[in-house]
């Protein structure tokens, strides 16, 4: 399965739906309303995807795949979906780990209960607050099951909800098949959950149900500050949510380009260090299929941790040596022994985000960073005093020399010139050149962004004509 599909993991699709709080409904009533609304939403999404020239299509495609239930380890059942829902059975009831995307959750639950029976779970564990993991939490319980989440869970939900219009706009740039505005689907409130048990970073929450021991461990620093994982020590199984991202092993998205609060690189490394103490034989991620084999899992985890440590330490050393951020973004590369796929997280962006994590917003480079006047305000004036033809030729020569990053900076400075058609043509060349480079790494976010810019440039070309 293509990696692009997995981008949705990061809670993107579900931003298509928004919360209406229908707490007075029983879980069964909520579930029936949701089933009807879900089918409509999925049908609608399929139509939108078809209209959007396949950009980001693979990501959306996952939502239309049939939901299947399989036993992925002894007594552990998975209902597939954009985000999987898992059930861990015991001799005295069962535990749910993650509850999928709200528009798939009702069907996931129904298909799982066809296998394990209709009783209510003893506990529901939510790996983190992203929408593709918490969607069905209200379907599974009439209020008797204990809801377990990280102590930062409510705060993460709060800001993701409060900033939803902003985040939705950004997501829609990357995933154009998302609806223009967040949808409202009655009964499909996946926010505002109030956990019964909060797990903090220092003390794992351990419990026994029937013949099984459970350990819930906090692993902050991954996809948000509120990550928890479920360790089943007797089975040597780890349910990891999104801790490792959509593929294993890969370089993690230390801070996501979509725009969320900071993720702490040092905490991430420490969290992996904690997981390395377990002898994991089966790794069950929140998306796609389990990974088997203690050696493979240990080697992958060690490499991820060492790669993050390497990038972190090199960035800090570069900062202390007074080297410019952009130089470090270019020069810090993973050595061969730590090579990892960068389809999800990208090393140069990790360098930038680690820098900003420590130094925040003022880079100490340009005084203009301090003031509220943007470069765009002087571009018309600049164009008025320029030899515009010479400037366009300069861009062309950068393109010819295969220096797209320099050409891009020039294009951005020339926004105010008279020959918008010529400038736009050059912009398209530059973007295409950047995309050719980006394809070598295959970072999905970079490609989605460049595709969106290329589409915008084509649109500009149509308008100018
Ligand atoms: Zn996810």
GROMACS .gro file of N, CA, C and O and ligand atoms in nm, residues 9-10 128 132-133 242 287, ligand 1:
model
   29
    9UNK      N    1  -0.358   0.954   0.862
    9UNK     CA    2  -0.345   0.912   0.998
    9UNK      C    3  -0.340   1.029   1.090
    9UNK      O    4  -0.370   1.018   1.205
   10UNK      N    5  -0.298   1.138   1.038
   10UNK     CA    6  -0.266   1.244   1.132
   10UNK      C    7  -0.388   1.326   1.163
   10UNK      O    8  -0.380   1.442   1.193
  128UNK      N    9  -0.421   0.889   2.154
  128UNK     CA   10  -0.403   1.035   2.152
  128UNK      C   11  -0.529   1.099   2.099
  128UNK      O   12  -0.623   1.030   2.058
  132UNK      N   13  -0.875   1.058   1.406
  132UNK     CA   14  -0.883   0.922   1.350
  132UNK      C   15  -0.860   0.815   1.457
  132UNK      O   16  -0.849   0.697   1.426
  133UNK      N   17  -0.852   0.857   1.584
  133UNK     CA   18  -0.829   0.762   1.693
  133UNK      C   19  -0.939   0.767   1.800
  133UNK      O   20  -0.952   0.675   1.878
  242UNK      N   21  -0.001   0.615   1.709
  242UNK     CA   22   0.078   0.680   1.603
  242UNK      C   23   0.220   0.712   1.648
  242UNK      O   24   0.286   0.796   1.588
  287UNK      N   25  -0.231   0.235   1.237
  287UNK     CA   26  -0.269   0.228   1.096
  287UNK      C   27  -0.201   0.108   1.031
  287UNK      O   28  -0.089   0.072   1.068
  466LIG    ZN1   29  -0.353   0.843   1.324
   0.00000   0.00000   0.00000
